[in-house]
Every structure is written in structure tokens, then in C-alpha cells.
PDB file of C-alpha atoms and ligand atoms in Angstrom:
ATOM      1  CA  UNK A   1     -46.168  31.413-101.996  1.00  0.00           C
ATOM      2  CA  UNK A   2     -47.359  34.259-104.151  1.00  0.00           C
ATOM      3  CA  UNK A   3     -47.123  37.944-103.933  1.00  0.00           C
ATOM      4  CA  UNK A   4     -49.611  40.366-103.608  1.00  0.00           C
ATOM      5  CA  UNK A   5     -48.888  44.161-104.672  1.00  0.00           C
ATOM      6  CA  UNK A   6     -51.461  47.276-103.961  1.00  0.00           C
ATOM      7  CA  UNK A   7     -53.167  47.910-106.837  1.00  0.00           C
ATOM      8  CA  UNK A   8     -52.458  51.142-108.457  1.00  0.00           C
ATOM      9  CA  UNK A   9     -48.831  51.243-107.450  1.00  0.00           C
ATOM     10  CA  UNK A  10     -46.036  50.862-109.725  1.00  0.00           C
ATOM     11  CA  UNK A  11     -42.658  49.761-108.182  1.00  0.00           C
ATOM     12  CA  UNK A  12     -44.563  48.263-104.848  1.00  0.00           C
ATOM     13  CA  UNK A  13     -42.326  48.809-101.980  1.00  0.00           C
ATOM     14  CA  UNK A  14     -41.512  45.736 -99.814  1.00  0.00           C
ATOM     15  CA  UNK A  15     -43.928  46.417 -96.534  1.00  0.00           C
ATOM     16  CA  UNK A  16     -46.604  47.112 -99.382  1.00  0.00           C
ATOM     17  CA  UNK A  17     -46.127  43.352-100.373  1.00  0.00           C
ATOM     18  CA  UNK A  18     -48.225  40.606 -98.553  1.00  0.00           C
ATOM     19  CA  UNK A  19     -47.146  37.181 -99.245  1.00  0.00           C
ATOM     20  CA  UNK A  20     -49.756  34.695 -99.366  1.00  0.00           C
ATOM     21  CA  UNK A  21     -49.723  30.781 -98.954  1.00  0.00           C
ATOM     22  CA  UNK A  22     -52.274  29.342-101.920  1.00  0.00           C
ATOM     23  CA  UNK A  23     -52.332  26.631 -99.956  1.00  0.00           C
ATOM     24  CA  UNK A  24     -54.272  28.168 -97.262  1.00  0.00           C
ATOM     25  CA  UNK A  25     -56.934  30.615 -98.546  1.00  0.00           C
ATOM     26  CA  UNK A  26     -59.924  31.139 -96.511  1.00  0.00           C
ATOM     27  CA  UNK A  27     -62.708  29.184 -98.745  1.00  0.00           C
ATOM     28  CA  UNK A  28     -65.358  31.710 -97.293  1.00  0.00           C
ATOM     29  CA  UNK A  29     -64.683  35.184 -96.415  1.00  0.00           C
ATOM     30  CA  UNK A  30     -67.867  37.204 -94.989  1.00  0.00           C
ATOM     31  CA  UNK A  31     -67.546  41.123 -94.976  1.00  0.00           C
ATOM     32  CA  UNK A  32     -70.236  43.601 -93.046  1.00  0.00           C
ATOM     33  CA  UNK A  33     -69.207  46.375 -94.896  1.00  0.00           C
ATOM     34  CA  UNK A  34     -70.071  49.462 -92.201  1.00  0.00           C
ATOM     35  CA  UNK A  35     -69.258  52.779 -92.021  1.00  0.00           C
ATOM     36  CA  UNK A  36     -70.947  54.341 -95.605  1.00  0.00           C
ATOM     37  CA  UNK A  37     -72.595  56.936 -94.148  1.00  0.00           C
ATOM     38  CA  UNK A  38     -69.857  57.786 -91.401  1.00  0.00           C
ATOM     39  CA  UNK A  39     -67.658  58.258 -94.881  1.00  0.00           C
ATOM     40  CA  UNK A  40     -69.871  59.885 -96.858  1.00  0.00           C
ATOM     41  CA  UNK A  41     -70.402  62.656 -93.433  1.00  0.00           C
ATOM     42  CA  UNK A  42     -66.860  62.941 -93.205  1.00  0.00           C
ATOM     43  CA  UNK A  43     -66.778  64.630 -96.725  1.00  0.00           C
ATOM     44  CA  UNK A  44     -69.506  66.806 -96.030  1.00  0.00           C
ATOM     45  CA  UNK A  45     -72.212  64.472 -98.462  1.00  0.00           C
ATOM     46  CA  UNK A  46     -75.325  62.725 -97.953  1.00  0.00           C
ATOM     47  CA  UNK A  47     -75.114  59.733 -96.595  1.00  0.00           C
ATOM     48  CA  UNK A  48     -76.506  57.889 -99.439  1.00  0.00           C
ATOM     49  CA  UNK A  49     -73.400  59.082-101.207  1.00  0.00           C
ATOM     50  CA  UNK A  50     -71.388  56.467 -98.790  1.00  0.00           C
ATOM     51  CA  UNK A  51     -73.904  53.411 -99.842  1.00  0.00           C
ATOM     52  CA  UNK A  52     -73.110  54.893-103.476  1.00  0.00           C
ATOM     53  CA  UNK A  53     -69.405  54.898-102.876  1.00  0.00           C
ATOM     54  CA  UNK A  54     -69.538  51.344-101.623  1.00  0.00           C
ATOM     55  CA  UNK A  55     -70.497  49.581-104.721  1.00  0.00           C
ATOM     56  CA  UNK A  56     -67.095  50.324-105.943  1.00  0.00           C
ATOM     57  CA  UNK A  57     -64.976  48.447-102.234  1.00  0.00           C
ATOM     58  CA  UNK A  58     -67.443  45.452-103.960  1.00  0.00           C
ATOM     59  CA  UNK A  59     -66.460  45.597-106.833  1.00  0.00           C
ATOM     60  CA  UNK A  60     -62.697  45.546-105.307  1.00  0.00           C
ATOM     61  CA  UNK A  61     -63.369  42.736-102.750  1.00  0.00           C
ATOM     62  CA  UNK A  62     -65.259  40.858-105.474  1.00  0.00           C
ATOM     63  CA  UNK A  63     -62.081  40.789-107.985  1.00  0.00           C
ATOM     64  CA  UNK A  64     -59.301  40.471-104.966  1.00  0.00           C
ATOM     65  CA  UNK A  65     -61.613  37.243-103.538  1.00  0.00           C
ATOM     66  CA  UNK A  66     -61.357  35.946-106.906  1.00  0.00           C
ATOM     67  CA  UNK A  67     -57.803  36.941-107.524  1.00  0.00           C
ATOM     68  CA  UNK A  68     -56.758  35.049-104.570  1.00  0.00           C
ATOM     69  CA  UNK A  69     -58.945  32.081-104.641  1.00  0.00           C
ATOM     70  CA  UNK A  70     -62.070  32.600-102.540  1.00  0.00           C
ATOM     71  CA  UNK A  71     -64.496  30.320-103.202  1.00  0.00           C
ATOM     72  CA  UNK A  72     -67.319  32.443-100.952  1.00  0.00           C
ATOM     73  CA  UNK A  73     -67.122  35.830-100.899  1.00  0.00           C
ATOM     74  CA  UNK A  74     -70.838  36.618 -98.806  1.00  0.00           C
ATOM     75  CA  UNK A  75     -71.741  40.406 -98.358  1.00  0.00           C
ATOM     76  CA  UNK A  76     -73.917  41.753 -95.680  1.00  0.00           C
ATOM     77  CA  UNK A  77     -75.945  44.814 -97.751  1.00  0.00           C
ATOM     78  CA  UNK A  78     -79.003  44.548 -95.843  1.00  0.00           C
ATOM     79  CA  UNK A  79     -79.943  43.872 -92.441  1.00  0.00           C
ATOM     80  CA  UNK A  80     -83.800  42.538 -91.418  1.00  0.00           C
ATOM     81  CA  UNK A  81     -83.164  45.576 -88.883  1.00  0.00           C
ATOM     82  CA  UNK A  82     -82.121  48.301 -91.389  1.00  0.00           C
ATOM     83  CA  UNK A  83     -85.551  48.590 -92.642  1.00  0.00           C
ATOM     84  CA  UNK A  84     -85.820  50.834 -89.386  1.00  0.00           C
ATOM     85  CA  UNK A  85     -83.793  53.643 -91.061  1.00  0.00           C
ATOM     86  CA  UNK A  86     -85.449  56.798 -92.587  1.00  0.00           C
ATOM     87  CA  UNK A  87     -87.590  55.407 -95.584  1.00  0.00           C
ATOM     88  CA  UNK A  88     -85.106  57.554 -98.423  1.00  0.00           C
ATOM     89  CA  UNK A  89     -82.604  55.839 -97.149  1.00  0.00           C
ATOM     90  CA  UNK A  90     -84.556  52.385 -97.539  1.00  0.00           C
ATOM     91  CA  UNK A  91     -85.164  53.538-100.737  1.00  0.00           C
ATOM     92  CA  UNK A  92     -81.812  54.339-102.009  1.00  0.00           C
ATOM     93  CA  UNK A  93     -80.280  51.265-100.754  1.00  0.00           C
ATOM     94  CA  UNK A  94     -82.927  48.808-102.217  1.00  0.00           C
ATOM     95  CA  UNK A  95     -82.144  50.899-105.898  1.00  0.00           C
ATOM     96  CA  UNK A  96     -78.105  49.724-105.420  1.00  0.00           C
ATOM     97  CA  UNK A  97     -78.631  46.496-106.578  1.00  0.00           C
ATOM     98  CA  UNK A  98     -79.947  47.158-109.952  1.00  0.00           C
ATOM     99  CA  UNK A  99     -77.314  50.262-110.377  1.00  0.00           C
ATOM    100  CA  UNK A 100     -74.516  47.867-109.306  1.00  0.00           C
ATOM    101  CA  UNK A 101     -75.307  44.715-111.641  1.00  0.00           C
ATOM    102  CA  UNK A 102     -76.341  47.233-114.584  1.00  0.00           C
ATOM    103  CA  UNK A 103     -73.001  47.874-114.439  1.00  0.00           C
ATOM    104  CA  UNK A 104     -71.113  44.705-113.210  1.00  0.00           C
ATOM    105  CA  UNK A 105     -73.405  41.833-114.509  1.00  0.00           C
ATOM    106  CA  UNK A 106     -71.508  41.181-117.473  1.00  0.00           C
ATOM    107  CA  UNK A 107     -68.189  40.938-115.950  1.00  0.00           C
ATOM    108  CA  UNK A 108     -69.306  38.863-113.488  1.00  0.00           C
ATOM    109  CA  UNK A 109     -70.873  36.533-115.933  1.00  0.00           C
ATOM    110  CA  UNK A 110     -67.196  36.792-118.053  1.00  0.00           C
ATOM    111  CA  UNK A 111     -65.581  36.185-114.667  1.00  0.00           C
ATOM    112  CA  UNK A 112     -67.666  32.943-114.409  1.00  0.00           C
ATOM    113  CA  UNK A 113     -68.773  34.464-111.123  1.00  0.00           C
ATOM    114  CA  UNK A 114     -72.274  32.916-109.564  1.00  0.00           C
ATOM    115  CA  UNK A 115     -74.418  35.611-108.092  1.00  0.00           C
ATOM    116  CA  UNK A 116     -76.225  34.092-105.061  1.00  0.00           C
ATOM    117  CA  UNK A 117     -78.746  35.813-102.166  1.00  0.00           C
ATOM    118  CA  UNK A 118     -79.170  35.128 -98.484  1.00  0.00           C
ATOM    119  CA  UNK A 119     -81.839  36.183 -96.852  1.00  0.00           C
ATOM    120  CA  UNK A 120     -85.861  36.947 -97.392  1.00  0.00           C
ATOM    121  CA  UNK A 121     -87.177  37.877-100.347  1.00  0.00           C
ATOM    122  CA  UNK A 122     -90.321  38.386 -99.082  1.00  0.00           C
ATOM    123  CA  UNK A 123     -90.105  42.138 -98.263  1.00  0.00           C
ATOM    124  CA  UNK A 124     -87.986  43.335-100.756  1.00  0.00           C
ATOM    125  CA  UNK A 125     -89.310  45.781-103.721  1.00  0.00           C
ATOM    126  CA  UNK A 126     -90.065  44.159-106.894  1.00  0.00           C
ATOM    127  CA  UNK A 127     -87.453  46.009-108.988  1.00  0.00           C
ATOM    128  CA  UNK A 128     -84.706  45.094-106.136  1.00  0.00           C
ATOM    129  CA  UNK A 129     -85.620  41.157-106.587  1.00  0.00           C
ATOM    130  CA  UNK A 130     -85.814  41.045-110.190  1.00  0.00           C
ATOM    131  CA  UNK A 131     -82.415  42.334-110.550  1.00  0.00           C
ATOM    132  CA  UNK A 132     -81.029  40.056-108.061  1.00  0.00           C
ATOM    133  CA  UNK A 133     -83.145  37.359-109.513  1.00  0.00           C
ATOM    134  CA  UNK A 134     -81.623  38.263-112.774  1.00  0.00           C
ATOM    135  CA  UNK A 135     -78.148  37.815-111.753  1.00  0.00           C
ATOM    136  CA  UNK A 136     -78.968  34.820-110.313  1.00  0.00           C
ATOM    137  CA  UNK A 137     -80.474  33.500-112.910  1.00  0.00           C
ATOM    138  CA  UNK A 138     -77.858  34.246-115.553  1.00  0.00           C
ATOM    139  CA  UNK A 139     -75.208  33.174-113.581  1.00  0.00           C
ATOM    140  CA  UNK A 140     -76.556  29.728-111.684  1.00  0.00           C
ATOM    141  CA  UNK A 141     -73.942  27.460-114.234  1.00  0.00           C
ATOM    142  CA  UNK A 142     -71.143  29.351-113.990  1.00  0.00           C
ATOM    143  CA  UNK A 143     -68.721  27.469-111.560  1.00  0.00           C
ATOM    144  CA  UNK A 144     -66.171  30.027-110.132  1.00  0.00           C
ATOM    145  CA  UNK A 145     -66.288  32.502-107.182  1.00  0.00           C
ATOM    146  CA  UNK A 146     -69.880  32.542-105.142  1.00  0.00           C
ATOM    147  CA  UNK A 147     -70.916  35.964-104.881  1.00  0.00           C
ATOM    148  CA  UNK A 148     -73.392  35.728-101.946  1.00  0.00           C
ATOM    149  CA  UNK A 149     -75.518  39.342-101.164  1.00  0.00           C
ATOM    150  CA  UNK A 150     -76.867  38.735 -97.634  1.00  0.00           C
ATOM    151  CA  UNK A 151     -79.670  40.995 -98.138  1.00  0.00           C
ATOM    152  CA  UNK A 152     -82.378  41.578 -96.151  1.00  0.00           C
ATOM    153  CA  UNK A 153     -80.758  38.882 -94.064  1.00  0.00           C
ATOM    154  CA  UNK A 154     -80.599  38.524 -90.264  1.00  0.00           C
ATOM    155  CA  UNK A 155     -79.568  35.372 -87.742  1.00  0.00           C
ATOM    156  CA  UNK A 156     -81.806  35.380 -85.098  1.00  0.00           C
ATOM    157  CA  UNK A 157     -84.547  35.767 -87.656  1.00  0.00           C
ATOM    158  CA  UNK A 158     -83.009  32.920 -89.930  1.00  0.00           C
ATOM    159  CA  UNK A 159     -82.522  30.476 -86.244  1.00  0.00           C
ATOM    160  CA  UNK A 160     -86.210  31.288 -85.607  1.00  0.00           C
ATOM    161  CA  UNK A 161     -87.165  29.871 -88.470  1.00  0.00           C
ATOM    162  CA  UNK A 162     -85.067  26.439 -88.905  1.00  0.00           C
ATOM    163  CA  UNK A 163     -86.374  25.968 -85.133  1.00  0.00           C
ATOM    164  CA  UNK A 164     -90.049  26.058 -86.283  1.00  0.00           C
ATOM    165  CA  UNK A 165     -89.739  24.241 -89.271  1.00  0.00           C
ATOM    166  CA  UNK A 166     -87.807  21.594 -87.520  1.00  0.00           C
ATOM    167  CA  UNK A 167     -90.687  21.699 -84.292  1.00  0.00           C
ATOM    168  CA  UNK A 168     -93.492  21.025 -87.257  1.00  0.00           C
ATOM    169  CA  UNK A 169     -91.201  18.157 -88.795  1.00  0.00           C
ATOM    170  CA  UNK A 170     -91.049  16.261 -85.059  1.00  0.00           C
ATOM    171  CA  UNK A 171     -94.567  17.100 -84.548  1.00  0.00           C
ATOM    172  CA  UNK A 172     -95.674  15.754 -87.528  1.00  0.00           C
ATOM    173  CA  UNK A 173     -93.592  12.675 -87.210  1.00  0.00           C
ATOM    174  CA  UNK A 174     -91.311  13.500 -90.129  1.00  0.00           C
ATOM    175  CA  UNK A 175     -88.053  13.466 -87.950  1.00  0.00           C
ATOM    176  CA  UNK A 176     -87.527  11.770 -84.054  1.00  0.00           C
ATOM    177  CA  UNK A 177     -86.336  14.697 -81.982  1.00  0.00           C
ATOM    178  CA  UNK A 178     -82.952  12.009 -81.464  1.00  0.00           C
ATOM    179  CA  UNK A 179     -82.478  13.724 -85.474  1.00  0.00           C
ATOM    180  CA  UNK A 180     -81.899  16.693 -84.421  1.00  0.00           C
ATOM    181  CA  UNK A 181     -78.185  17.742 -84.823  1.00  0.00           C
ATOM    182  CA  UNK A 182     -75.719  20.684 -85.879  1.00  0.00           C
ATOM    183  CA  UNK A 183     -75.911  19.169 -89.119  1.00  0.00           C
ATOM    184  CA  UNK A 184     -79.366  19.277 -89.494  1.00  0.00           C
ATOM    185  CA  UNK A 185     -79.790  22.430 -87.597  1.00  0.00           C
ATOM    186  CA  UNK A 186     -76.790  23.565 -90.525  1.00  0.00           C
ATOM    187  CA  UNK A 187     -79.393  22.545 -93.389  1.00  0.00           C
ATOM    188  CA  UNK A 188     -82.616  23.822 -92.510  1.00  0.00           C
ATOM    189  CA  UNK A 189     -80.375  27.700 -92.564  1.00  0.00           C
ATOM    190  CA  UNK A 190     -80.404  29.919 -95.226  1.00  0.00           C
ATOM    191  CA  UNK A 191     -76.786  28.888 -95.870  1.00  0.00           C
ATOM    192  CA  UNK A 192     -77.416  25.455 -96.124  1.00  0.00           C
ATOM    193  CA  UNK A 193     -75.548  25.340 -99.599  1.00  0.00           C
ATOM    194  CA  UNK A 194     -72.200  27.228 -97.999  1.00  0.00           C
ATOM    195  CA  UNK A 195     -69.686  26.306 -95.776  1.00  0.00           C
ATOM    196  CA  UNK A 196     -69.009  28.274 -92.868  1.00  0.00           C
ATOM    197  CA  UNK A 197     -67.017  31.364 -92.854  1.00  0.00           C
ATOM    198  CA  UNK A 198     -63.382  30.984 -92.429  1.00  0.00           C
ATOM    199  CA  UNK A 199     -63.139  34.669 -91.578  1.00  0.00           C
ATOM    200  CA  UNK A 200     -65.103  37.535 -90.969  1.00  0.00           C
ATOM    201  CA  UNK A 201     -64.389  41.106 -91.717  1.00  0.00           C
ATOM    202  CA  UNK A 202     -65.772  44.463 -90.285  1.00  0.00           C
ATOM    203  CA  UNK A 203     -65.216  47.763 -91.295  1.00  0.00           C
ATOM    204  CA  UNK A 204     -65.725  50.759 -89.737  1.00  0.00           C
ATOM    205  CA  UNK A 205     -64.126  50.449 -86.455  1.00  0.00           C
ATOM    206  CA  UNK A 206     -67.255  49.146 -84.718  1.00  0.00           C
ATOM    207  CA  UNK A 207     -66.208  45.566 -82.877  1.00  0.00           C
ATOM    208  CA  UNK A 208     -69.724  43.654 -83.258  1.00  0.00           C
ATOM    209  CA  UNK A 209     -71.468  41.417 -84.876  1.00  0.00           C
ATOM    210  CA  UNK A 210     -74.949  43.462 -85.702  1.00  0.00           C
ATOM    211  CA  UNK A 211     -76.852  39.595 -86.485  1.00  0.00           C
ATOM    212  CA  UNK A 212     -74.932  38.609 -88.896  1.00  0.00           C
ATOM    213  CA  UNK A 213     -74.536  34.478 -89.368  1.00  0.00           C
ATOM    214  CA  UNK A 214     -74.208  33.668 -86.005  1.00  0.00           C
ATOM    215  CA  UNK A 215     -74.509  29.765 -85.820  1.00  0.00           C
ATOM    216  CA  UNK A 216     -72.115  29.921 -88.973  1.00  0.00           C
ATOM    217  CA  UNK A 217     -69.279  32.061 -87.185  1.00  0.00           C
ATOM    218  CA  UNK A 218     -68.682  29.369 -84.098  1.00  0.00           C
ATOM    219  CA  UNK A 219     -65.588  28.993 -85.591  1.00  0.00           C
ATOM    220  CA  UNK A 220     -64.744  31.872 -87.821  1.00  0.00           C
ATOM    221  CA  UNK A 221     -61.912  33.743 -87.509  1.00  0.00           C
ATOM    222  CA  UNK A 222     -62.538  37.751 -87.138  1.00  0.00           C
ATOM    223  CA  UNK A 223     -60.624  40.204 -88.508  1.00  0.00           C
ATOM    224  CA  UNK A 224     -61.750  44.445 -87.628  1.00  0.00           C
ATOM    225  CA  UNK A 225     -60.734  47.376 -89.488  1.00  0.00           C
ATOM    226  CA  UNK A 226     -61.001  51.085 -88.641  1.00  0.00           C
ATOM    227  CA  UNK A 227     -61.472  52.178 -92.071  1.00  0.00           C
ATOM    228  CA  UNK A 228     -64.743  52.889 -93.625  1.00  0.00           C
ATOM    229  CA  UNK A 229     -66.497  50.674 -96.265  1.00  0.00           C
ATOM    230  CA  UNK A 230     -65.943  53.404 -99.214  1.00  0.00           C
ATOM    231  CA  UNK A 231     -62.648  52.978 -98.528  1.00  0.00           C
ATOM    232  CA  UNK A 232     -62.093  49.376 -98.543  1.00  0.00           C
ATOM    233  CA  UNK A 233     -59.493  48.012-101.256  1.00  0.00           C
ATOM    234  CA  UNK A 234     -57.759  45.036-102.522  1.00  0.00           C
ATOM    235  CA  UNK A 235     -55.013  45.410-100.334  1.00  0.00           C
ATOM    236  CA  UNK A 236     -57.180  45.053 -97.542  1.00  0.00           C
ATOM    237  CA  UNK A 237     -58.614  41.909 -98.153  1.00  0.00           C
ATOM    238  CA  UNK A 238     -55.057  40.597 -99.084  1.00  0.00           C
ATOM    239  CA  UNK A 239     -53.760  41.873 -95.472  1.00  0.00           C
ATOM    240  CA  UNK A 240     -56.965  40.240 -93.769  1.00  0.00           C
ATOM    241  CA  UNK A 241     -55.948  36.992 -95.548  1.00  0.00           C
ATOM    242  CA  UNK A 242     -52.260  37.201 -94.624  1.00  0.00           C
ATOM    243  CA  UNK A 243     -53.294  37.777 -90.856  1.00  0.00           C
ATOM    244  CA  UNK A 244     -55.969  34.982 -90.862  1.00  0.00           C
ATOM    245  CA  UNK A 245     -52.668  32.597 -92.282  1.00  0.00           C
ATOM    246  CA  UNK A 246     -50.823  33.448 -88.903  1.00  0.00           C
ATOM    247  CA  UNK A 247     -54.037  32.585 -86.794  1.00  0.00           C
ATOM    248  CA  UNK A 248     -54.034  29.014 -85.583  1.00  0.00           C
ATOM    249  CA  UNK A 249     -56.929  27.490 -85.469  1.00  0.00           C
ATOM    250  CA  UNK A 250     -57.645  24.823 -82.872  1.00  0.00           C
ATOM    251  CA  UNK A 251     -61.541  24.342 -83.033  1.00  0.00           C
ATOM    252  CA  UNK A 252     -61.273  23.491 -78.761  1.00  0.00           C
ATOM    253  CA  UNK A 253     -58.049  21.378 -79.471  1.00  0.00           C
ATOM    254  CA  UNK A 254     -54.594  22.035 -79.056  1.00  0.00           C
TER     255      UNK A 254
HETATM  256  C1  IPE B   1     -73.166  50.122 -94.022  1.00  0.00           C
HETATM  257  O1  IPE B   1     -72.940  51.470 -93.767  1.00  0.00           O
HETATM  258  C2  IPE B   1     -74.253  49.896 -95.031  1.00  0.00           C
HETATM  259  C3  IPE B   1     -75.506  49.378 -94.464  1.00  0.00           C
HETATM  260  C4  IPE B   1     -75.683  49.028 -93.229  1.00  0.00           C
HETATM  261  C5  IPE B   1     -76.617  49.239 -95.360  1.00  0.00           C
HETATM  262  P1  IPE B   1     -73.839  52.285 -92.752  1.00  0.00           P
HETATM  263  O2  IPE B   1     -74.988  52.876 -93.487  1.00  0.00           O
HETATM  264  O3  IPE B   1     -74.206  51.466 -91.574  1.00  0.00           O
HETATM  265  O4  IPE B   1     -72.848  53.440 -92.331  1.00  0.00           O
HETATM  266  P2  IPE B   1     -72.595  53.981 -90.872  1.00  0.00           P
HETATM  267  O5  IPE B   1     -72.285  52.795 -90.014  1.00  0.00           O
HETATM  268  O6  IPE B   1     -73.839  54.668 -90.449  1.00  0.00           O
HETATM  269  O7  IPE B   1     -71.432  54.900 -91.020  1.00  0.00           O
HETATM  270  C1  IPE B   2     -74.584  45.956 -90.145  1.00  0.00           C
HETATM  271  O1  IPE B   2     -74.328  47.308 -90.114  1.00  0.00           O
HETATM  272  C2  IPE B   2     -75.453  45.612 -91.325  1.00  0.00           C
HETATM  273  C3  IPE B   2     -74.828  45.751 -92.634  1.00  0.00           C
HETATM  274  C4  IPE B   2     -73.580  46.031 -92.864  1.00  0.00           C
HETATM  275  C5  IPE B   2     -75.698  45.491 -93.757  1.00  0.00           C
HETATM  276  P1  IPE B   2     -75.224  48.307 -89.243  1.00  0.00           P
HETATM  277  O2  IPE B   2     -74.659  49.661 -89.440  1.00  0.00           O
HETATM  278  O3  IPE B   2     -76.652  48.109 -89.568  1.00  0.00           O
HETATM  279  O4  IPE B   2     -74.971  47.768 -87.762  1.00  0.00           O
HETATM  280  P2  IPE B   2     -75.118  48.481 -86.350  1.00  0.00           P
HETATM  281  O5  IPE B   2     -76.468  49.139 -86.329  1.00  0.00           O
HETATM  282  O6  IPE B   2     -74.014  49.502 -86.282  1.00  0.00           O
HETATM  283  O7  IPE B   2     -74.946  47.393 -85.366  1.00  0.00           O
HETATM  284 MG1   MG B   3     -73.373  51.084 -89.800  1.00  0.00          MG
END
């Protein structure tokens, strides 16, 4: 067992100490980080101050994932249905990535952190791709924490498309429709390189799942928060992981 303290406490009392068991660390952890602009109205602000105020709760899940021993730590930025929102706020949220790895890129590379991307790039401004591309780039042989930006990602989109590629591949003869399997169907999504989420986190106090890795989450455990993105923190992550270690989970068995 190790111990866990909240950061930015000296003399952590007891109930502010999670014990976790190393031996049973989710290996992916996916986060829809909601509730930005729901913060950033509660304080009087624009919302755009909420998306600002959230590259700092990444920054915190990103070093408590690590801390703990994540090996996936996959963050949904971007939905393929937020492009309906009011083009300035489009805007502003396609400008975060840059502003965040301006900042963070080198201390992700010292962390030996590898930047990764789900979702379509197709879409996305050209200054938002290069600096993922970047990241990705600079980062591809390090060999420690995945840092996975679903961006401009969505499920039903991503299903949608395994399912034509794989109707081309039996009409073309390249696979017998006897092929087709969860594994395969697994491969041909973007994910194909991750395991499935071991647990899920929302924020915000909103109980759904907004199209977020659906065929991946069969099996995920959930955990929900009430509090906003902004306000997300180490200790948070480190009590989601301490209540995921007292789930059981029985995949359909007993
Ligand atoms: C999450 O916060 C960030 C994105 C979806 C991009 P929201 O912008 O959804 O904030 P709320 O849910 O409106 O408060
Ligand atoms: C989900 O949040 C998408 C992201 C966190 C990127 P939304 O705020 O878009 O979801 P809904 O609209 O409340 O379902
Ligand atoms: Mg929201």
C-alpha cells in the first residue's frame, strides 16, 4: 500500500489520506472533463475563462495519473458535436492546445510522457494540428504515461466508420464475414493501440456519457463527480482510484 496526501497541505489529516493498492491501478483512466463554462458563470466570467481554467485540472490529472501509475490517461477536449457551439467559442477551444503544450511540452517530454490524439484530424484548424502533431511527434519514443487528447472525437462517428471499412473489406473479399469479431471490430477503432478503460470519470454533476468511447466502456467502471472541471485536483483522481479498488469487477461472472 502507499499513501496519498492532498497536495498543498502540510500535516495531511487522516480522512485527507487515501490509501492505494499499487497492485491494482486502473491501467486506463478516461476523464470527460465538463462543467468549464458552468465554473467560469459561477464567478461571474466568460465562459471561455472555464476552458482556460481547465488546462491547469490537466495538468493536475496528468501528474497524479503518472504519480500513481496510469499507464492511459485519455482526455475528452473535443466532441465531433461541440463544433455546434457559438463559433468564438470553437475558436477559443481549438487555440488551448497550442497555449497548453507551449507551456507543458517540455515537462512532458522530461516526464517521458507520450502525447497521443483520438479522433479526426480532418476538421481541425491547421495551427490546432500542428501543435498536437508536434507533441506527438517529439514525444512518440518516450515510454511512460500515454497522454491521449480525444479531440474532435466521437463514438458513434468512430463505430460508423470501422463498420464501413470492415463492409468494403468483406465485399472485396479481403475478410469472410465468419472474421468478424470484437477483436477485430476492437482494431479497426480509433483506439486500436489502447486498452479499454478501466474507469471513467465525469465531472460536473451531469450522469451521461455525451459519445464518448462507447464500445470501449462495456466494461469500465464509472465514477461521477459534482464538481466542475476547473476545479478538478489530484486528490480527486486519487479518491476515484481508491473507490474503483473497492468495486468488484465480475465481467457477467460471479
Ligand atoms: C467541458 O466544459 C469542455 C468542453 C466540452 C469542451 P463545458 O464547456 O461543457 O462546460 P459546461 O458543461 O457548459 O459547464
Ligand atoms: C462532453 O461534454 C464533451 C467533452 C467533455 C469534450 P459536453 O458538455 O459537450 O456534453 P453534453 O452536451 O453536456 O452532453
Ligand atoms: Mg458540458
Amino acid at each position: 500500500m502507499f499513501h496519498l496526501f492532498k497536495r498543498g497541505q502540510t500535516g495531511a489529516k487522516p480522512e485527507d489520506i487515501v490509501e492505494l493498492a499499487p497492485d491494482n491501478i486502473p491501467e486506463h483512466i478516461a476523464i470527460i472533463m465538463d462543467g468549464n463554462g458552468r465554473w467560469a458563470r459561477k464567478r461571474g466570467l466568460p465562459r471561455i475563462a472555464g476552458h482556460h481554467a481547465g488546462m491547469k485540472a490537466v495538468k493536475r490529472a496528468t501528474i497524479a495519473a503518472d504519480e500513481i501509475g496510469v499507464k492511459v490517461l485519455t482526455l475528452y477536449a473535443f466532441s465531433t458535436e461541440n463544433w455546434k457551439r457559438p463559433r468564438e467559442e470553437v475558436d477559443f477551444l481549438m487555440k488551448l492546445p497550442q497555449e497548453f503544450l507551449a507551456l507543458e511540452l517540455q515537462e512532458l517530454i522530461d516526464k517521458n510522457v507520450q502525447v497521443r490524439m483520438t479522433g479526426w484530424k480532418e476538421g481541425l484548424p491547421g495551427h490546432t494540428l500542428e501543435a498536437v502533431e508536434t507533441a506527438i511527434e517529439r514525444t512518440k519514443r518516450n515510454t511512460g504515461l500515454i497522454l491521449n487528447f480525444a479531440l474532435n472525437y466521437g463514438s458513434r462517428h468512430e463505430i460508423v466508420n470501422a463498420v464501413r471499412e470492415i463492409a468494403e473489406d468483406v465485399r472485396s473479399g479481403k475478410l469472410r464475414e465468419e472474421d468478424i469479431c470484437e477483436s477485430l471490430i476492437s482494431g479497426r477503432l480509433l483506439t486500436q493501440s489502447l486498452p479499454d478503460p478501466d474507469l471513467i470519470i465525469r465531472t460536473s454533476g451531469e450522469i451521461r456519457i455525451s459519445n464518448f468511447l462507447l464500445w470501449q466502456m462495456a466494461y469500465s467502471e464509472l465514477w461521477f463527480t459534482d464538481i466542475y472541471w476547473p476545479e478538478f485536483t489530484e486528490s480527486h483522481l486519487v479518491q476515484a482510484v481508491g473507490e474503483y479498488q473497492r468495486r468488484a469487477r465480475r465481467y457477467g461472472g460471479l
